[in-house]
Short mmCIF file of C-alpha atoms and ligand atoms in Angstrom, two decimals:
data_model
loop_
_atom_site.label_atom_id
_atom_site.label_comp_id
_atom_site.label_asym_id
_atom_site.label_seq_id
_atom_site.Cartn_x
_atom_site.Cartn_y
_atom_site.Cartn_z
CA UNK Y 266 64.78 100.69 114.62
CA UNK Y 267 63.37 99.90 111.23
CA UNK Y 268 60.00 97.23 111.71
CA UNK Y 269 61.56 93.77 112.33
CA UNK Y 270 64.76 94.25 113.17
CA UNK Y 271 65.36 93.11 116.84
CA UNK Y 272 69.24 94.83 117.01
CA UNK Y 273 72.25 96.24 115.31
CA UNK Y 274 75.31 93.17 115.33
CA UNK Y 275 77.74 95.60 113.81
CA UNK Y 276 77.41 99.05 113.44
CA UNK Y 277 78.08 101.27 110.40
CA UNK Y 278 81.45 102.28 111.70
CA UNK Y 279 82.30 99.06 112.23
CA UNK Y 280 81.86 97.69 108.77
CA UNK Y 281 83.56 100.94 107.36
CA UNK Y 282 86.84 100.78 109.90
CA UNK Y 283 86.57 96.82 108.85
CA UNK Y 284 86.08 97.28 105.03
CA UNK Y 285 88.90 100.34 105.17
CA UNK Y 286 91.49 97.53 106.55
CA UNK Y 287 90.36 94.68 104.31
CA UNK Y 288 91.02 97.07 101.36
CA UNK Y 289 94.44 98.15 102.67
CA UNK Y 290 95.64 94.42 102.67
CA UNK Y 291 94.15 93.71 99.20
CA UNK Y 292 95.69 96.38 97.78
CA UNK Y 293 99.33 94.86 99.21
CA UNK Y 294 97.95 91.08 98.22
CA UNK Y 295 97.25 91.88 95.15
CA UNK Y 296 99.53 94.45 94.12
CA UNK Y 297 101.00 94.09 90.70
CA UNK Y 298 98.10 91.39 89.91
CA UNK Y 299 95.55 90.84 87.40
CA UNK Y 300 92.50 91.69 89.96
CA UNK Y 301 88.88 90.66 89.17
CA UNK Y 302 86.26 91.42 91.52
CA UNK Y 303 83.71 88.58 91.10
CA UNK Y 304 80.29 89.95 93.11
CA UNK Y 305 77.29 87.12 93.69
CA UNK Y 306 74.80 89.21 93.26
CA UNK Y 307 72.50 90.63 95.05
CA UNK Y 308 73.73 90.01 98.64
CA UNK Y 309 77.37 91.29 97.95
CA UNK Y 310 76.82 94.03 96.46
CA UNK Y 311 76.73 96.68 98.82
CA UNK Y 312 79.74 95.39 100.27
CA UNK Y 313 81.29 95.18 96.37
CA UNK Y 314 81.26 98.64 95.83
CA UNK Y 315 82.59 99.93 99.28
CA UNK Y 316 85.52 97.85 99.04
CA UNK Y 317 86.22 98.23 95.50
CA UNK Y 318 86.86 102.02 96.82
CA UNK Y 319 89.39 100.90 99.83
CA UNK Y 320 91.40 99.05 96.96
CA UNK Y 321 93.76 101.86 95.90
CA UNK Y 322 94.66 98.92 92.35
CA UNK Y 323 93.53 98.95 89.20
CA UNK Y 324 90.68 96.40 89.18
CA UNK Y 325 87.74 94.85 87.13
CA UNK Y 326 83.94 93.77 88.54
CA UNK Y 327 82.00 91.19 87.19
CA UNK Y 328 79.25 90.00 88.41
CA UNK Y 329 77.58 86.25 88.56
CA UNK Y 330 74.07 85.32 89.89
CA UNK Y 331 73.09 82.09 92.31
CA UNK Y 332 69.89 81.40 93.75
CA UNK Y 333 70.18 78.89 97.00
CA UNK Y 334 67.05 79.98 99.35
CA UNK Y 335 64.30 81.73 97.77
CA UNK Y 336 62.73 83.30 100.29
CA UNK Y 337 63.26 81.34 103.21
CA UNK Y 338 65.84 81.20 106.26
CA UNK Y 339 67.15 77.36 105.75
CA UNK Y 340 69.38 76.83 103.11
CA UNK Y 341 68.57 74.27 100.83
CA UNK Y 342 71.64 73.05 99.48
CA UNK Y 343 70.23 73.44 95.78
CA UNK Y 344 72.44 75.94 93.96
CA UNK Y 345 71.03 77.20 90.39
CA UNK Y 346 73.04 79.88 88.16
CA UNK Y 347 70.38 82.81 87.70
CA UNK Y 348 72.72 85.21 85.53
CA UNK Y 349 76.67 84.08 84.67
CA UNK Y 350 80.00 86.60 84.27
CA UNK Y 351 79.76 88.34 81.08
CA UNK Y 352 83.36 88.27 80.55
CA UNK Y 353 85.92 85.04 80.43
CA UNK Y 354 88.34 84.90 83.55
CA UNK Y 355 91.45 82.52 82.16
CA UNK Y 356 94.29 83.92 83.37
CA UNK Y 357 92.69 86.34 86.26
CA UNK Y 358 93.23 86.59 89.96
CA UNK Y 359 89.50 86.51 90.81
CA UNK Y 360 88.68 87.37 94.61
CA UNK Y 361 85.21 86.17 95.04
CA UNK Y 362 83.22 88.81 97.11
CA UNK Y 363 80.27 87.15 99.13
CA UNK Y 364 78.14 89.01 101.78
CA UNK Y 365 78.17 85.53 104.02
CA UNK Y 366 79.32 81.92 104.22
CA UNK Y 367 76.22 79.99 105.92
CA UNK Y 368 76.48 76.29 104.94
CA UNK Y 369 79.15 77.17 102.65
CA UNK Y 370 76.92 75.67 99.75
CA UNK Y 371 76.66 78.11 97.47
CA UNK Y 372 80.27 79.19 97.69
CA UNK Y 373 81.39 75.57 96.73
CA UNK Y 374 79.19 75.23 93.84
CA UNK Y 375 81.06 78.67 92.44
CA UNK Y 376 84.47 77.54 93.48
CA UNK Y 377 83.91 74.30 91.29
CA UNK Y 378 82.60 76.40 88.49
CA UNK Y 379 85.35 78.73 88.36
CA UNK Y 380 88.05 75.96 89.04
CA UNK Y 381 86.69 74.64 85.06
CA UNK Y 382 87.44 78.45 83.43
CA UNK Y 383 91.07 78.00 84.26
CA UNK Y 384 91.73 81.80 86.11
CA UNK Y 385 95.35 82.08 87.44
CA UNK Y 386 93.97 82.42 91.13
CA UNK Y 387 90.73 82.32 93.44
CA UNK Y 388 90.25 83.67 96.78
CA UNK Y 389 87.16 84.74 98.59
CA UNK Y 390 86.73 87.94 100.62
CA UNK Y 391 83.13 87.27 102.37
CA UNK Y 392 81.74 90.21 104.61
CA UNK Y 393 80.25 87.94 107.44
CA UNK Y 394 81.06 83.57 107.88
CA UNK Y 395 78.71 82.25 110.86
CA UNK Y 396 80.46 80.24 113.26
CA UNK Y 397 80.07 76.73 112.78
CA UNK Y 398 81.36 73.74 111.03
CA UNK Y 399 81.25 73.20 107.57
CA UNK Y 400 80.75 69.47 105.91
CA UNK Y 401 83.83 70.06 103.57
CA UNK Y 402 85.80 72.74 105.61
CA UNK Y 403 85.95 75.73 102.80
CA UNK Y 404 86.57 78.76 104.56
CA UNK Y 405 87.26 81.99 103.30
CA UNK Y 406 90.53 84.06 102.63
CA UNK Y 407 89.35 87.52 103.97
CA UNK Y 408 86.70 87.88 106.29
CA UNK Y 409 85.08 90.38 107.48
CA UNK Y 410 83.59 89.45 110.36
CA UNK Y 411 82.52 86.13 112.31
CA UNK Y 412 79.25 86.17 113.59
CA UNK Y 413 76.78 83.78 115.54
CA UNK Y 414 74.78 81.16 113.58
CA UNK Y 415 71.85 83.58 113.67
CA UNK Y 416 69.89 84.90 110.64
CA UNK Y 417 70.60 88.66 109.93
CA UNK Y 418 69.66 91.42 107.48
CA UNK Y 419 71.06 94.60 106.19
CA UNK Y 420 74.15 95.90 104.35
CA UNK Y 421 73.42 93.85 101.30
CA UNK Y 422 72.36 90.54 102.96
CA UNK Y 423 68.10 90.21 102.86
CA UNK Y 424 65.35 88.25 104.40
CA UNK Y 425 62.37 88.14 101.33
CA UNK Y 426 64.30 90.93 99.18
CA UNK Y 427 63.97 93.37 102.21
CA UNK Y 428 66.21 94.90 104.22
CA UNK Y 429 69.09 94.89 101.90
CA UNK Y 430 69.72 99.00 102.44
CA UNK Y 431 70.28 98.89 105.85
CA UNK Y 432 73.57 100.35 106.88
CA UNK Y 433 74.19 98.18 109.24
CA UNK Y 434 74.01 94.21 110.16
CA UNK Y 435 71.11 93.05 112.41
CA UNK Y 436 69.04 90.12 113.51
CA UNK Y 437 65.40 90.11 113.11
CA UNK Y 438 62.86 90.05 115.06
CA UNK Y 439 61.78 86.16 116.10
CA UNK Y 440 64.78 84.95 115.63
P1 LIG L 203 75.24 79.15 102.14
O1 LIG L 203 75.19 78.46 100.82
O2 LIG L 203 74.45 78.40 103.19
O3 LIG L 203 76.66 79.43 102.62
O4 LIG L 203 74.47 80.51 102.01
C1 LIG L 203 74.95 81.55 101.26
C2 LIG L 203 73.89 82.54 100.84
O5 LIG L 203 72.68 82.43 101.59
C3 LIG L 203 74.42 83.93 101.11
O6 LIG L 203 75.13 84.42 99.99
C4 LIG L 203 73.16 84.70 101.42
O7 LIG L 203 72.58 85.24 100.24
C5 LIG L 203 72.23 83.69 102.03
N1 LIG L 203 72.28 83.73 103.51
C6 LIG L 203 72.91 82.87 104.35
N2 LIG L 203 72.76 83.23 105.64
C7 LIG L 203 72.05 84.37 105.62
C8 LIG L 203 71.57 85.27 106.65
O8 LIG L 203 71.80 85.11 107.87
N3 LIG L 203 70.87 86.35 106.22
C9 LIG L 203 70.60 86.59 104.91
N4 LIG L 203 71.02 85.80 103.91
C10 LIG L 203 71.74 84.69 104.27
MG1 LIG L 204 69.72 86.03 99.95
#
């Protein structure tokens, strides 16, 4: 076990059987559609480019940058654009790819943004939404998997930049 980590949540094999059907029932969703991949970087990432390959569509990525923790555990409810999409997205069906829903903070702040740029759809695919109640109820479209309301690292998702190239999920030590 890499220094830290306390245990695996989901195995490899479990986020690859998981991404493999999430990517079979995009491909149907969105079939025929005007697909954008919208990645907030870094945490999604990882899972970006594994699902982009279980879409069997033609598809676009862009990617947009939001900073809501620095480098610690709490969120803080603060969410600043660090990079935006290079491209405009009126008239695209934009599926917002997040590595986790915590608070739900950050994903609000980039559902209002996008709402302005008049796209022709949003969803959100996130990898991992903790289980727990969320002020304003936004939930995702496709999830991945529903976890505890514990901190974890790995597959993208990072505690202090580290940890992001694990291949699987798992909680930390401490926590
Ligand atoms: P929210 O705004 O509270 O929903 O938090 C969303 C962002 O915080 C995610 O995109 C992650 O970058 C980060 N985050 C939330 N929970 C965790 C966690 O358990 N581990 C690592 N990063 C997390
Ligand atoms: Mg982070």
């Amino acid at each position: 076990m890499p220094n830290g980590v306390k245990r695996v949540l989901i195995s490899r094999e479990e986020i690859h059987r998981r991404i493999q059907e999430l990517g079979r029932q995009l491909s149907r969703d969105y079939a025929g559609r005007n697909l954008l991949l919208l990645g907030v970087l870094k945490g999604a990432v990882v899972f970006l480019v594994d699902l982009a390959r279980a879409i069997d569509l033609p598809l676009q990525m862009d990617f947009m940058a939001v900073s809501s923790y620095g480098a610690s555990t709490q969120s803080s409810g603060v969410v600043r654009i660090l990079k935006d999409l290079d491209a405009a997205v009126e008239g695209r069906d934009i599926l917002v790819v997040e590595d986790i829903i915590d608070t739900g903070l950050t994903l609000r702040y980039i559902l209002d943004n996008l709402a302005m740029r008049n796209p022709a759809s949003v969803k959100v695919c996130a990898l991992l939404v903790k289980g727990k109640a969320r002020p304003d109820g936004i939930k995702a479209d496709y999830v991945g998997f529903e976890i505890p309301d514990e901190f974890v690292v790995g597959y993208g998702l990072d505690y202090a930049e580290l940890y992001r190239n694990l291949p699987f999920i798992a909680v930390l030590e401490g926590e």
